[in-house]
Coordinates of C-alpha atoms in Angstrom, one line a residue:
X1500 CA 5.6 0.9 -24.4
X1501 CA 8.8 1.9 -26.2
X1502 CA 11.9 -0.1 -25.3
X1503 CA 14.1 1.4 -22.7
X1504 CA 17.5 -0.1 -23.3
X1505 CA 18.2 -0.8 -19.7
X1506 CA 14.9 -1.7 -18.2
X1507 CA 13.6 -4.7 -20.2
X1508 CA 10.4 -2.8 -21.0
X1509 CA 7.6 -4.5 -22.9
X1510 CA 7.4 -5.1 -26.6
X1511 CA 4.6 -4.6 -29.0
X1512 CA 3.6 -8.3 -28.7
X1513 CA 3.5 -7.9 -24.9
X1514 CA 1.5 -4.7 -25.3
X1515 CA -1.0 -6.7 -27.3
X1516 CA -1.2 -9.3 -24.5
X1517 CA -1.9 -6.5 -22.0
X1518 CA -4.6 -4.8 -24.1
X1519 CA -6.4 -8.1 -24.7
X1520 CA -7.0 -8.4 -21.0
X1521 CA -9.3 -5.7 -19.9
X1522 CA -12.5 -4.9 -18.0
X1523 CA -14.4 -4.9 -21.3
X1524 CA -13.5 -8.6 -21.7
X1525 CA -15.1 -9.3 -18.3
X1526 CA -18.2 -7.2 -19.1
X1527 CA -18.5 -9.2 -22.3
X1528 CA -18.3 -12.4 -20.3
X1529 CA -21.0 -11.2 -18.0
X1530 CA -23.2 -10.1 -20.9
X1531 CA -22.9 -13.3 -22.8
X1532 CA -22.4 -16.1 -20.3
X1533 CA -26.1 -16.6 -19.7
X1534 CA -26.6 -17.0 -23.4
X1535 CA -24.1 -19.8 -23.7
X1536 CA -21.9 -17.8 -26.0
X1537 CA -18.2 -18.0 -26.7
X1538 CA -17.6 -17.8 -23.0
X1539 CA -18.8 -21.3 -22.6
X1540 CA -16.8 -24.5 -23.2
X1541 CA -17.0 -26.5 -26.4
X1542 CA -19.9 -28.5 -25.0
X1543 CA -21.8 -25.3 -24.1
X1544 CA -21.3 -25.7 -20.4
X1545 CA -21.3 -22.3 -18.7
X1546 CA -18.0 -21.4 -17.1
X1547 CA -17.9 -20.7 -13.4
X1548 CA -16.4 -17.3 -12.7
X1549 CA -13.9 -16.4 -10.0
X1550 CA -12.5 -13.0 -9.1
X1551 CA -9.3 -13.0 -7.0
X1552 CA -8.4 -9.6 -5.6
X1553 CA -5.0 -8.7 -4.3
X1554 CA -4.8 -6.9 -0.9
X1555 CA -2.9 -4.0 -2.5
X1556 CA -5.8 -3.5 -4.9
X1557 CA -8.3 -3.4 -2.1
X1558 CA -6.1 -0.9 -0.2
X1559 CA -5.9 1.4 -3.3
X1560 CA -9.7 1.2 -3.9
X1561 CA -10.4 1.9 -0.3
X1562 CA -8.1 5.0 -0.3
X1563 CA -9.7 6.2 -3.6
X1564 CA -13.3 5.8 -2.3
X1565 CA -12.3 7.6 0.9
X1566 CA -10.6 10.5 -0.9
X1567 CA -13.6 10.9 -3.3
X1568 CA -16.2 11.2 -0.5
X1569 CA -14.2 12.4 2.6
X1570 CA -15.5 9.3 4.5
X1571 CA -13.2 7.1 6.5
X1572 CA -11.5 4.3 4.5
X1573 CA -13.3 1.0 4.3
X1574 CA -11.6 -1.9 6.1
X1575 CA -10.3 -4.2 3.4
X1576 CA -12.3 -7.2 4.7
X1577 CA -15.5 -5.1 4.5
X1578 CA -14.7 -3.9 1.0
X1579 CA -13.9 -7.5 -0.1
X1580 CA -17.2 -8.8 1.2
X1581 CA -19.3 -6.0 -0.4
X1582 CA -17.7 -6.7 -3.8
X1583 CA -18.3 -10.5 -3.2
X1584 CA -22.0 -9.8 -2.5
X1585 CA -22.3 -7.5 -5.5
X1586 CA -20.5 -9.7 -8.0
X1587 CA -22.2 -12.9 -6.6
X1588 CA -25.6 -11.8 -7.7
X1589 CA -27.0 -14.1 -10.4
X1590 CA -27.6 -11.2 -12.9
X1591 CA -23.8 -10.6 -12.9
X1592 CA -22.8 -14.2 -13.3
X1593 CA -22.7 -15.5 -9.7
X1594 CA -19.0 -14.9 -9.1
X1595 CA -16.9 -16.4 -6.4
X1596 CA -14.8 -13.5 -5.0
X1597 CA -11.7 -14.1 -2.9
X1598 CA -8.6 -12.2 -1.8
X1599 CA -5.2 -13.6 -2.6
X1600 CA -3.7 -13.7 0.9
X1601 CA -4.2 -17.4 1.2
X1602 CA -2.5 -18.1 -2.1
X1603 CA 0.3 -15.8 -0.8
X1604 CA 0.5 -17.9 2.3
X1605 CA 1.2 -21.0 0.2
X1606 CA 3.7 -19.0 -2.0
X1607 CA 5.5 -17.9 1.1
X1608 CA 5.7 -21.4 2.5
X1609 CA 7.1 -22.7 -0.8
X1610 CA 9.6 -19.8 -0.9
X1611 CA 10.9 -20.9 2.5
X1612 CA 11.1 -24.5 1.4
X1613 CA 13.0 -23.6 -1.7
X1614 CA 15.5 -21.4 0.2
X1615 CA 16.2 -24.3 2.6
X1616 CA 16.8 -26.6 -0.4
X1617 CA 19.3 -24.2 -1.8
X1618 CA 21.0 -23.6 1.5
X1619 CA 21.4 -27.4 2.1
X1620 CA 22.9 -27.7 -1.4
X1621 CA 25.4 -24.9 -0.6
X1622 CA 26.3 -26.0 2.9
X1623 CA 26.3 -29.8 2.5
X1624 CA 27.5 -30.0 -1.0
X1625 CA 24.3 -31.8 -2.1
X1626 CA 20.6 -31.0 -2.1
X1627 CA 18.1 -32.7 0.1
X1628 CA 16.1 -35.5 -1.5
X1629 CA 13.3 -33.5 -3.2
X1630 CA 12.0 -36.5 -5.3
X1631 CA 12.8 -38.1 -8.6
X1632 CA 12.2 -36.0 -11.7
X1633 CA 12.2 -32.7 -9.7
X1634 CA 14.7 -30.0 -10.9
X1635 CA 17.8 -29.5 -8.8
X1636 CA 17.7 -26.5 -6.4
X1637 CA 19.5 -23.4 -7.7
X1638 CA 22.3 -21.5 -6.0
X1639 CA 22.3 -18.6 -3.5
X1640 CA 21.5 -15.8 -3.2
X1641 CA 17.9 -16.5 -3.9
X1642 CA 16.1 -13.5 -5.5
X1643 CA 12.3 -13.2 -5.0
X1644 CA 10.4 -13.5 -8.3
X1645 CA 6.9 -12.5 -7.5
X1646 CA 7.3 -9.2 -9.4
X1647 CA 6.8 -9.8 -13.1
X1648 CA 8.4 -6.5 -14.0
X1649 CA 11.6 -7.7 -12.4
X1650 CA 11.3 -11.1 -14.1
X1651 CA 10.7 -9.5 -17.5
X1652 CA 13.9 -7.4 -17.0
X1653 CA 15.9 -10.4 -15.8
X1654 CA 14.9 -12.6 -18.7
X1655 CA 15.7 -10.0 -21.3
X1656 CA 18.7 -8.2 -19.9
X1657 CA 20.2 -10.3 -17.1
X1658 CA 19.8 -13.9 -18.4
X1659 CA 22.9 -15.1 -16.5
X1660 CA 21.2 -14.4 -13.2
X1661 CA 18.1 -16.5 -13.9
X1662 CA 19.3 -19.5 -11.8
X1663 CA 19.1 -17.2 -8.8
X1664 CA 15.5 -16.3 -9.3
X1665 CA 13.1 -18.2 -6.9
X1666 CA 11.2 -20.9 -8.8
X1667 CA 8.3 -20.5 -6.3
X1668 CA 5.1 -19.3 -7.9
X1669 CA 3.7 -15.8 -7.2
X1670 CA 0.5 -15.5 -5.2
X1671 CA -1.4 -14.9 -8.5
X1672 CA 0.1 -18.0 -10.1
X1673 CA -0.7 -20.1 -7.0
X1674 CA -4.3 -18.8 -7.0
X1675 CA -4.6 -19.8 -10.7
X1676 CA -3.5 -23.3 -9.9
X1677 CA -6.0 -23.5 -7.0
X1678 CA -8.8 -22.2 -9.2
X1679 CA -8.2 -24.4 -12.2
X1680 CA -7.0 -27.6 -10.3
X1681 CA -8.4 -27.8 -6.8
X1682 CA -11.6 -25.7 -7.1
X1683 CA -12.6 -27.1 -10.5
X1684 CA -12.1 -30.6 -9.2
X1685 CA -14.3 -29.9 -6.1
X1686 CA -17.1 -28.8 -8.5
X1687 CA -16.6 -31.8 -10.8
X1688 CA -15.5 -29.4 -13.5
X1689 CA -12.6 -29.4 -15.9
X1690 CA -10.1 -26.4 -15.8
X1691 CA -11.6 -24.9 -18.9
X1692 CA -15.0 -24.8 -17.2
X1693 CA -13.7 -22.2 -14.8
X1694 CA -13.2 -18.5 -15.7
X1695 CA -10.5 -17.0 -13.4
X1696 CA -10.0 -13.2 -13.3
X1697 CA -7.5 -11.5 -10.9
X1698 CA -7.3 -7.8 -9.9
X1699 CA -3.7 -6.7 -9.4
X1700 CA -1.7 -3.5 -8.7
X1701 CA 0.5 -4.1 -11.7
X1702 CA 0.1 -4.2 -15.5
X1703 CA 2.9 -6.8 -15.9
X1704 CA 0.8 -9.3 -14.0
X1705 CA -1.0 -9.6 -17.4
X1706 CA 2.2 -10.8 -18.9
X1707 CA 2.8 -13.2 -16.0
X1708 CA -0.6 -14.8 -16.6
X1709 CA 0.4 -15.4 -20.3
X1710 CA 3.4 -17.5 -19.5
X1711 CA 3.5 -21.0 -20.9
X1712 CA 4.0 -22.6 -17.5
X1713 CA 0.5 -21.3 -16.5
X1714 CA -1.3 -22.7 -19.5
X1715 CA -2.9 -26.1 -19.9
X1716 CA -2.5 -27.5 -23.4
X1717 CA -4.7 -30.4 -22.5
X1718 CA -7.7 -28.2 -21.7
X1719 CA -6.6 -25.2 -23.8
X1720 CA -6.9 -22.8 -21.0
X1721 CA -4.8 -20.4 -18.9
X1722 CA -4.8 -20.7 -15.1
X1723 CA -5.6 -17.0 -15.0
X1724 CA -7.8 -16.1 -17.9
X1725 CA -7.8 -12.3 -17.5
X1726 CA -5.9 -9.9 -15.3
X1727 CA -7.4 -6.5 -14.4
X1728 CA -5.4 -3.6 -12.9
X1729 CA -6.9 -1.9 -9.8
X1730 CA -8.1 0.9 -12.1
X1731 CA -9.7 -1.5 -14.5
X1732 CA -11.5 -3.3 -11.6
X1733 CA -12.8 0.2 -10.6
X1734 CA -14.1 0.8 -14.1
X1735 CA -15.7 -2.6 -14.1
X1736 CA -17.5 -2.0 -10.8
X1737 CA -18.5 1.5 -12.0
X1738 CA -20.0 0.1 -15.2
X1739 CA -22.0 -2.5 -13.2
X1740 CA -23.3 0.1 -10.7
X1741 CA -21.3 -0.9 -7.6
X1742 CA -21.7 1.4 -4.5
X1743 CA -18.9 0.7 -2.0
X1744 CA -20.8 2.4 0.8
X1745 CA -23.9 0.2 0.5
X1746 CA -23.9 -2.3 3.3
X1747 CA -24.0 -5.9 2.3
X1748 CA -26.4 -8.2 4.2
X1749 CA -24.5 -10.4 6.6
X1750 CA -21.1 -8.7 5.9
X1751 CA -20.1 -9.0 9.5
X1752 CA -20.6 -12.8 9.5
X1753 CA -17.9 -15.3 8.4
X1754 CA -18.7 -16.7 4.9
X1755 CA -19.4 -20.3 4.3
X1756 CA -16.5 -22.6 3.4
X1757 CA -18.8 -24.7 1.1
X1758 CA -17.3 -24.1 -2.4
X1759 CA -20.7 -25.0 -4.0
X1760 CA -22.1 -21.7 -2.6
X1761 CA -21.4 -18.5 -4.5
X1762 CA -20.7 -16.5 -1.3
X1763 CA -18.1 -18.9 0.0
X1764 CA -14.5 -18.5 1.1
X1765 CA -12.9 -21.9 1.4
X1766 CA -9.9 -20.5 3.4
X1767 CA -9.3 -17.6 5.8
X1768 CA -9.7 -14.1 4.4
X1769 CA -7.2 -11.2 4.5
X1770 CA -4.5 -13.2 6.2
X1771 CA -1.8 -10.9 7.8
X1772 CA 1.8 -11.6 6.9
X1773 CA 4.0 -9.3 8.9
X1774 CA 6.6 -7.6 6.9
X1775 CA 6.2 -5.6 3.8
X1776 CA 3.1 -4.6 1.7
X1777 CA 4.8 -6.4 -1.2
X1778 CA 4.4 -9.9 0.0
X1779 CA 6.5 -10.2 3.2
X1780 CA 9.0 -12.6 1.6
X1781 CA 12.0 -11.4 3.5
X1782 CA 10.3 -11.3 6.9
X1783 CA 8.7 -14.7 6.4
X1784 CA 12.1 -16.2 5.7
X1785 CA 13.8 -14.5 8.6
X1786 CA 11.0 -15.8 10.9
X1787 CA 11.6 -19.3 9.7
X1788 CA 15.3 -19.1 10.3
X1789 CA 14.8 -17.7 13.8
X1790 CA 12.4 -20.6 14.5
X1791 CA 15.0 -23.2 13.6
X1792 CA 18.1 -21.6 15.1
X1793 CA 19.1 -23.0 18.5
X1794 CA 20.3 -19.7 20.0
X1795 CA 18.7 -16.3 20.5
X1796 CA 19.1 -14.0 17.6
X1797 CA 19.6 -10.3 16.9
X1798 CA 18.4 -8.5 13.7
X1799 CA 20.4 -5.5 12.4
X1800 CA 19.1 -3.3 9.6
X1801 CA 20.8 -0.7 7.5
X1802 CA 19.4 1.6 4.8
X1803 CA 21.7 2.0 1.8
X1804 CA 22.2 5.7 1.0
X1805 CA 19.3 6.5 3.3
X1806 CA 16.7 4.8 1.1
X1807 CA 13.9 2.8 2.7
X1808 CA 13.7 1.0 -0.7
X1809 CA 17.2 -0.4 -0.4
X1810 CA 17.8 -2.0 3.0
X1811 CA 20.2 -4.7 4.2
X1812 CA 19.3 -7.1 7.0
X1813 CA 21.8 -9.1 9.1
X1814 CA 20.6 -11.8 11.4
X1815 CA 23.1 -12.7 14.0
X1816 CA 23.5 -15.4 16.7
X1817 CA 23.1 -13.3 19.8
X1818 CA 25.5 -15.7 21.7
X1819 CA 28.3 -16.1 19.3
X1820 CA 27.9 -13.0 17.2
X1821 CA 28.1 -15.0 14.0
X1822 CA 26.1 -13.7 11.1
X1823 CA 23.7 -16.5 10.1
X1824 CA 21.8 -14.8 7.4
X1825 CA 22.1 -11.7 5.2
X1826 CA 19.1 -10.4 3.3
X1827 CA 18.1 -7.3 1.5
X1828 CA 15.0 -5.4 0.3
X1829 CA 15.5 -3.8 -3.1
X1830 CA 12.7 -1.8 -4.7
X1831 CA 12.8 0.3 -7.9
X1832 CA 14.8 -0.3 -11.1
X1833 CA 17.6 2.1 -10.1
X1834 CA 18.3 0.1 -6.9
X1835 CA 17.7 -3.1 -8.8
X1836 CA 20.5 -2.3 -11.3
X1837 CA 22.9 -1.8 -8.4
X1838 CA 21.7 -5.1 -6.9
X1839 CA 22.5 -6.8 -10.2
X1840 CA 26.0 -5.5 -10.2
X1841 CA 26.5 -6.5 -6.5
X1842 CA 25.1 -10.0 -7.0
X1843 CA 27.1 -10.5 -10.2
X1844 CA 30.3 -9.5 -8.4
X1845 CA 29.6 -11.7 -5.3
X1846 CA 28.7 -14.8 -7.4
X1847 CA 31.0 -14.3 -10.4
X1848 CA 28.0 -15.1 -12.6
X1849 CA 28.1 -11.9 -14.7
X1850 CA 31.0 -9.6 -15.6
X1851 CA 30.2 -6.3 -14.0
X1852 CA 33.7 -5.0 -13.2
X1853 CA 35.6 -2.0 -14.7
X1854 CA 39.2 -1.0 -14.6
X1855 CA 40.0 0.5 -11.1
X1856 CA 36.8 -0.9 -9.7
X1857 CA 38.6 -3.1 -7.1
X1858 CA 40.2 0.0 -5.4
X1859 CA 36.9 1.8 -5.4
X1860 CA 35.1 -1.2 -4.0
X1861 CA 37.7 -1.5 -1.2
X1862 CA 37.1 2.2 -0.3
X1863 CA 33.4 1.7 -0.3
X1864 CA 33.7 -1.4 1.9
X1865 CA 35.8 0.5 4.4
X1866 CA 33.2 3.2 4.7
X1867 CA 30.5 0.6 5.1
X1868 CA 32.4 -1.1 7.9
X1869 CA 32.5 2.2 9.7
X1870 CA 28.8 2.7 9.1
X1871 CA 28.1 -0.7 10.5
X1872 CA 29.0 0.5 14.0
X1873 CA 26.0 2.9 13.8
X1874 CA 23.5 0.5 12.2
X1875 CA 20.3 -0.3 14.1
X1876 CA 20.2 -3.7 15.9
X1877 CA 17.1 -5.3 17.3
X1878 CA 17.2 -8.3 19.6
X1879 CA 14.6 -11.0 18.9
X1880 CA 11.8 -10.3 21.4
X1881 CA 12.1 -12.5 24.5
X1882 CA 15.9 -12.8 24.2
X1883 CA 18.6 -10.9 26.1
X1884 CA 19.6 -7.8 24.4
X1885 CA 23.3 -7.9 23.5
X1886 CA 25.1 -4.6 22.8
X1887 CA 26.3 -3.9 19.3
X1888 CA 29.7 -5.4 18.7
X1889 CA 32.2 -2.7 17.8
X1890 CA 35.1 -5.2 17.4
X1891 CA 36.6 -4.5 14.0
X1892 CA 36.8 -8.2 13.2
X1893 CA 33.1 -8.7 13.8
X1894 CA 32.3 -5.6 11.7
X1895 CA 34.4 -7.0 8.9
X1896 CA 32.6 -10.4 9.1
X1897 CA 29.3 -8.6 8.7
X1898 CA 30.5 -6.7 5.7
X1899 CA 32.1 -9.7 4.0
X1900 CA 29.0 -11.9 4.4
X1901 CA 27.4 -12.5 1.0
X1902 CA 23.7 -12.1 0.4
X1903 CA 21.5 -15.0 1.0
X1904 CA 18.1 -13.6 -0.1
X1905 CA 16.7 -10.5 -1.7
X1906 CA 13.1 -9.3 -1.8
X1907 CA 13.0 -7.6 -5.2
X1908 CA 10.3 -5.4 -6.6
X1909 CA 10.5 -3.2 -9.7
X1910 CA 8.3 -0.4 -8.4
X1911 CA 9.8 2.2 -6.0
X1912 CA 7.7 1.8 -2.8
X1913 CA 6.7 -1.7 -3.7
X1914 CA 3.4 -3.1 -4.9
X1915 CA 1.2 -0.4 -3.2
X1916 CA 2.8 1.9 -5.8
X1917 CA 2.2 -0.3 -8.8
X1918 CA 1.5 1.3 -12.1
X1919 CA -2.1 -0.1 -12.2
X1920 CA -3.1 1.4 -8.9
X1921 CA -5.6 4.2 -8.4
X1922 CA -4.1 7.7 -8.9
X1923 CA -4.4 10.5 -6.4
X1924 CA -7.9 11.9 -6.6
X1925 CA -6.6 15.5 -7.0
X1926 CA -4.9 14.4 -10.3
X1927 CA -8.1 12.5 -11.3
X1928 CA -10.2 15.6 -10.7
X1929 CA -8.1 17.6 -13.2
X1930 CA -8.8 15.0 -15.8
X1931 CA -12.6 14.6 -15.5
X1932 CA -13.4 17.9 -13.8
X1933 CA -15.6 16.1 -11.3
X1934 CA -13.3 13.9 -9.3
X1935 CA -14.9 10.8 -10.6
X1936 CA -13.2 7.4 -10.2
X1937 CA -12.7 7.1 -13.9
X1938 CA -10.1 9.8 -13.7
X1939 CA -8.0 7.5 -11.5
X1940 CA -7.1 5.5 -14.6
X1941 CA -5.6 8.4 -16.6
X1942 CA -2.5 7.1 -18.4
X1943 CA 0.3 8.3 -20.6
X1944 CA 0.5 7.0 -24.1
X1945 CA 3.7 5.3 -25.1
X1946 CA 5.6 5.4 -28.4
X1947 CA 3.5 2.5 -29.7
X1948 CA 0.2 4.2 -28.8
X1949 CA -0.6 2.0 -25.9
X1950 CA -1.7 3.4 -22.5
X1951 CA 0.9 2.3 -20.1
X1952 CA 1.6 4.2 -16.9
X1953 CA 5.1 2.9 -16.2
X1954 CA 8.1 5.1 -15.5
X1955 CA 11.0 4.9 -18.0
X1956 CA 13.1 3.1 -15.4
X1957 CA 16.7 2.7 -16.4
X1958 CA 16.7 5.8 -18.7
X1959 CA 18.8 8.7 -17.5
X1960 CA 16.7 11.6 -16.3
X1961 CA 16.8 14.5 -14.0
X1962 CA 17.2 13.6 -10.3
X1963 CA 14.1 13.6 -8.2
X1964 CA 13.6 16.3 -5.6
X1965 CA 14.3 13.7 -3.0
X1966 CA 15.2 10.0 -2.9
X1967 CA 11.7 9.3 -1.4
X1968 CA 10.0 10.9 -4.5
X1969 CA 11.9 8.7 -7.0
X1970 CA 9.6 6.6 -9.1
X1971 CA 6.4 8.5 -8.1
X1972 CA 5.7 9.5 -11.7
X1973 CA 2.1 8.3 -11.6
X1974 CA 1.6 8.9 -7.9
X1975 CA 2.9 10.9 -4.9
X1976 CA 4.7 10.0 -1.7
X1977 CA 1.7 11.1 0.3
X1978 CA -0.8 9.0 -1.7
X1979 CA 1.3 5.9 -1.5
X1980 CA 1.8 6.4 2.2
X1981 CA -2.0 6.6 2.6
X1982 CA -2.5 3.4 0.6
X1983 CA 0.2 1.7 2.7
X1984 CA -1.6 2.8 5.9
X1985 CA -4.9 1.4 4.7
X1986 CA -3.2 -1.8 3.7
X1987 CA -2.4 -2.4 7.3
X1988 CA -5.7 -1.1 8.7
X1989 CA -7.3 -3.3 11.2
X1990 CA -3.9 -5.0 11.7
X1991 CA -0.9 -3.9 13.8
X1992 CA 0.7 -1.0 11.9
X1993 CA 4.2 -2.0 11.2
X1994 CA 7.4 -0.1 11.9
X1995 CA 10.2 -0.1 9.4
X1996 CA 9.9 -3.1 7.1
X1997 CA 10.2 -5.9 8.0
X1998 CA 8.6 -5.3 11.3
X1999 CA 9.1 -7.3 14.5
X2000 CA 6.0 -8.4 16.5
X2001 CA 5.5 -6.4 19.7
X2002 CA 5.5 -9.5 21.9
X2003 CA 6.6 -13.1 21.7
X2004 CA 9.0 -14.8 19.4
X2005 CA 9.8 -13.4 16.0
X2006 CA 8.7 -16.7 14.5
X2007 CA 5.5 -17.0 16.5
X2008 CA 2.4 -17.8 14.4
X2009 CA -1.1 -16.6 15.0
X2010 CA -4.1 -18.9 15.1
X2011 CA -5.1 -17.7 11.6
X2012 CA -1.7 -18.6 10.2
X2013 CA -1.8 -22.0 11.8
X2014 CA -5.3 -22.6 10.4
X2015 CA -4.0 -21.6 7.0
X2016 CA -1.1 -24.0 7.3
X2017 CA -3.6 -26.9 8.0
X2018 CA -5.8 -25.9 5.0
X2019 CA -2.9 -25.6 2.7
X2020 CA -1.6 -29.0 3.8
X2021 CA -5.0 -30.6 3.1
X2022 CA -5.3 -28.9 -0.3
X2023 CA -1.9 -30.1 -1.4
X2024 CA -2.6 -33.6 -0.2
X2025 CA -5.9 -33.7 -2.1
X2026 CA -4.4 -32.2 -5.2
X2027 CA -1.0 -33.8 -5.7
X2028 CA -0.8 -36.4 -2.9
X2029 CA 2.8 -37.6 -2.5
X2030 CA 3.8 -37.0 -6.1
X2031 CA 6.8 -34.7 -6.0
X2032 CA 6.7 -33.9 -9.7
X2033 CA 3.1 -32.8 -9.6
X2034 CA 3.7 -30.8 -6.5
X2035 CA 6.6 -29.0 -8.2
X2036 CA 4.5 -28.2 -11.3
X2037 CA 1.7 -26.9 -9.1
X2038 CA 3.8 -24.6 -7.0
X2039 CA 6.8 -23.7 -9.0
X2040 CA 7.8 -22.3 -12.4
X2041 CA 10.7 -21.8 -14.8
X2042 CA 12.4 -18.8 -16.3
X2043 CA 13.8 -18.5 -19.8
X2044 CA 16.5 -16.3 -21.1
X2045 CA 15.5 -14.2 -24.1
X2046 CA 18.4 -14.9 -26.5
X2047 CA 20.1 -12.3 -28.6
X2048 CA 20.5 -8.5 -28.3
X2049 CA 16.8 -8.0 -28.3
X2050 CA 16.9 -4.7 -26.5
X2051 CA 19.5 -3.3 -28.9
X2052 CA 17.3 -4.4 -31.8
X2053 CA 14.4 -2.5 -30.4
X2054 CA 12.1 -5.4 -29.4
X2055 CA 11.3 -9.1 -29.3
X2056 CA 9.4 -11.0 -32.0
X2057 CA 6.3 -12.9 -31.1
X2058 CA 8.2 -16.2 -31.7
X2059 CA 11.0 -15.1 -29.3
X2060 CA 8.7 -14.4 -26.4
X2061 CA 7.6 -17.9 -25.4
X2062 CA 5.1 -16.8 -22.8

């Protein structure tokens, strides 16, 4: 897409990386794998294929299939198992098909661990012992880095803030490591003998998969070989003749955990992580802090300018009133740019001030302190509810508290509104005239001739009809709401993100989460043992500032983008 000077949009080289990964590549793999073609390794060993599907993709497909037929949406677990049965047939290559909620579980655990390392370094003046050869923890606030659109923008336009980005891998990157390291080893295969494909709601996940940290020079293979958008997965399934309404034999039964079997699932499926439909990073961290804090706590939330995409969270000690954690949820490039200015000012990392800004900031701060008295507060379930503190000193303390963590996503509405998701069926029907699923992948063509349904975030444009409609260029508020509802189907539908459990402690874990903890612990022990450096390389990554005024020059050369 053409470069938007404030958004860090993709270059021609990155467009090439995107177009090289498509459903046609996967169709080619299926067509040639049985013939030991170029989809085999150098010694002509057939590659074992894996398809990892994000829950946002499953929710979008379920909404799409429902809208096309008028039937009730398919539960995500049911849809996953029907795709597994279909793709697992020998004539299609015998694919292992998994969802990415277990890899998300590991990513969330690692994110909490990293935050605690950073907090220890800030509070105690030195980091906890993380092992020899492991990079030092970065500063706070920690900014979530699971969104590749945000990472791309930060590396190109906000390089000074890169130390703040969480080094923990995204769920896709964790799944790539599991597929090429743990799974391959279980089958006595090398990483290049596994062909790993993911289905994601976002085009920029293709760029993430191309990063050098996720490439093995020893085996000349990426941890994720090909990334499909939700629309591209739909095209693939259509071309192969998939019928989502056809019941799969045994789909109500739990799959085997034996990884040698095609229909296996070596870990729990569709794990619920209470919070947001974009990974639940903030909620998971809040729960961990509550679990370790000695006193009851109270959570207060406040929408900035009335936007559900821009929300602050204050966690207070319900006994002392002390603010022990300040977090935020920031979705969409417009909110993201405001976040960059705020974080830059709080940390002194980047110069974001202007003449007269200090007086304006003081006035804004005063208004915010007044608004604090009307902010919503929720006591942790099971703890005595304490009334909101109207004392001016306490309000000032809340306002002056600096951010500790931000859940950042480039797309307004989060991942369920990703640019690679299925489009509203009414729009698709106008394209094909028959409401077929292929219309759901209708895309604008950018200045470079590439189909890329991403809004020109960061470019000045006419204001939306309402704040809620901002960023819905390729979708609608109603459609995204439907996908969000289906995302939580079969699970407790959450109130305002991040939600609080109806009963018990904020930090309480379900049996499924505890089981996932045990499996994750066993996998890490089996894969890296007690080697701290190997563990870091398996679960974390690095970010690199793109040097020079690349945006002003209209792009980045292939040599400059070391992904």
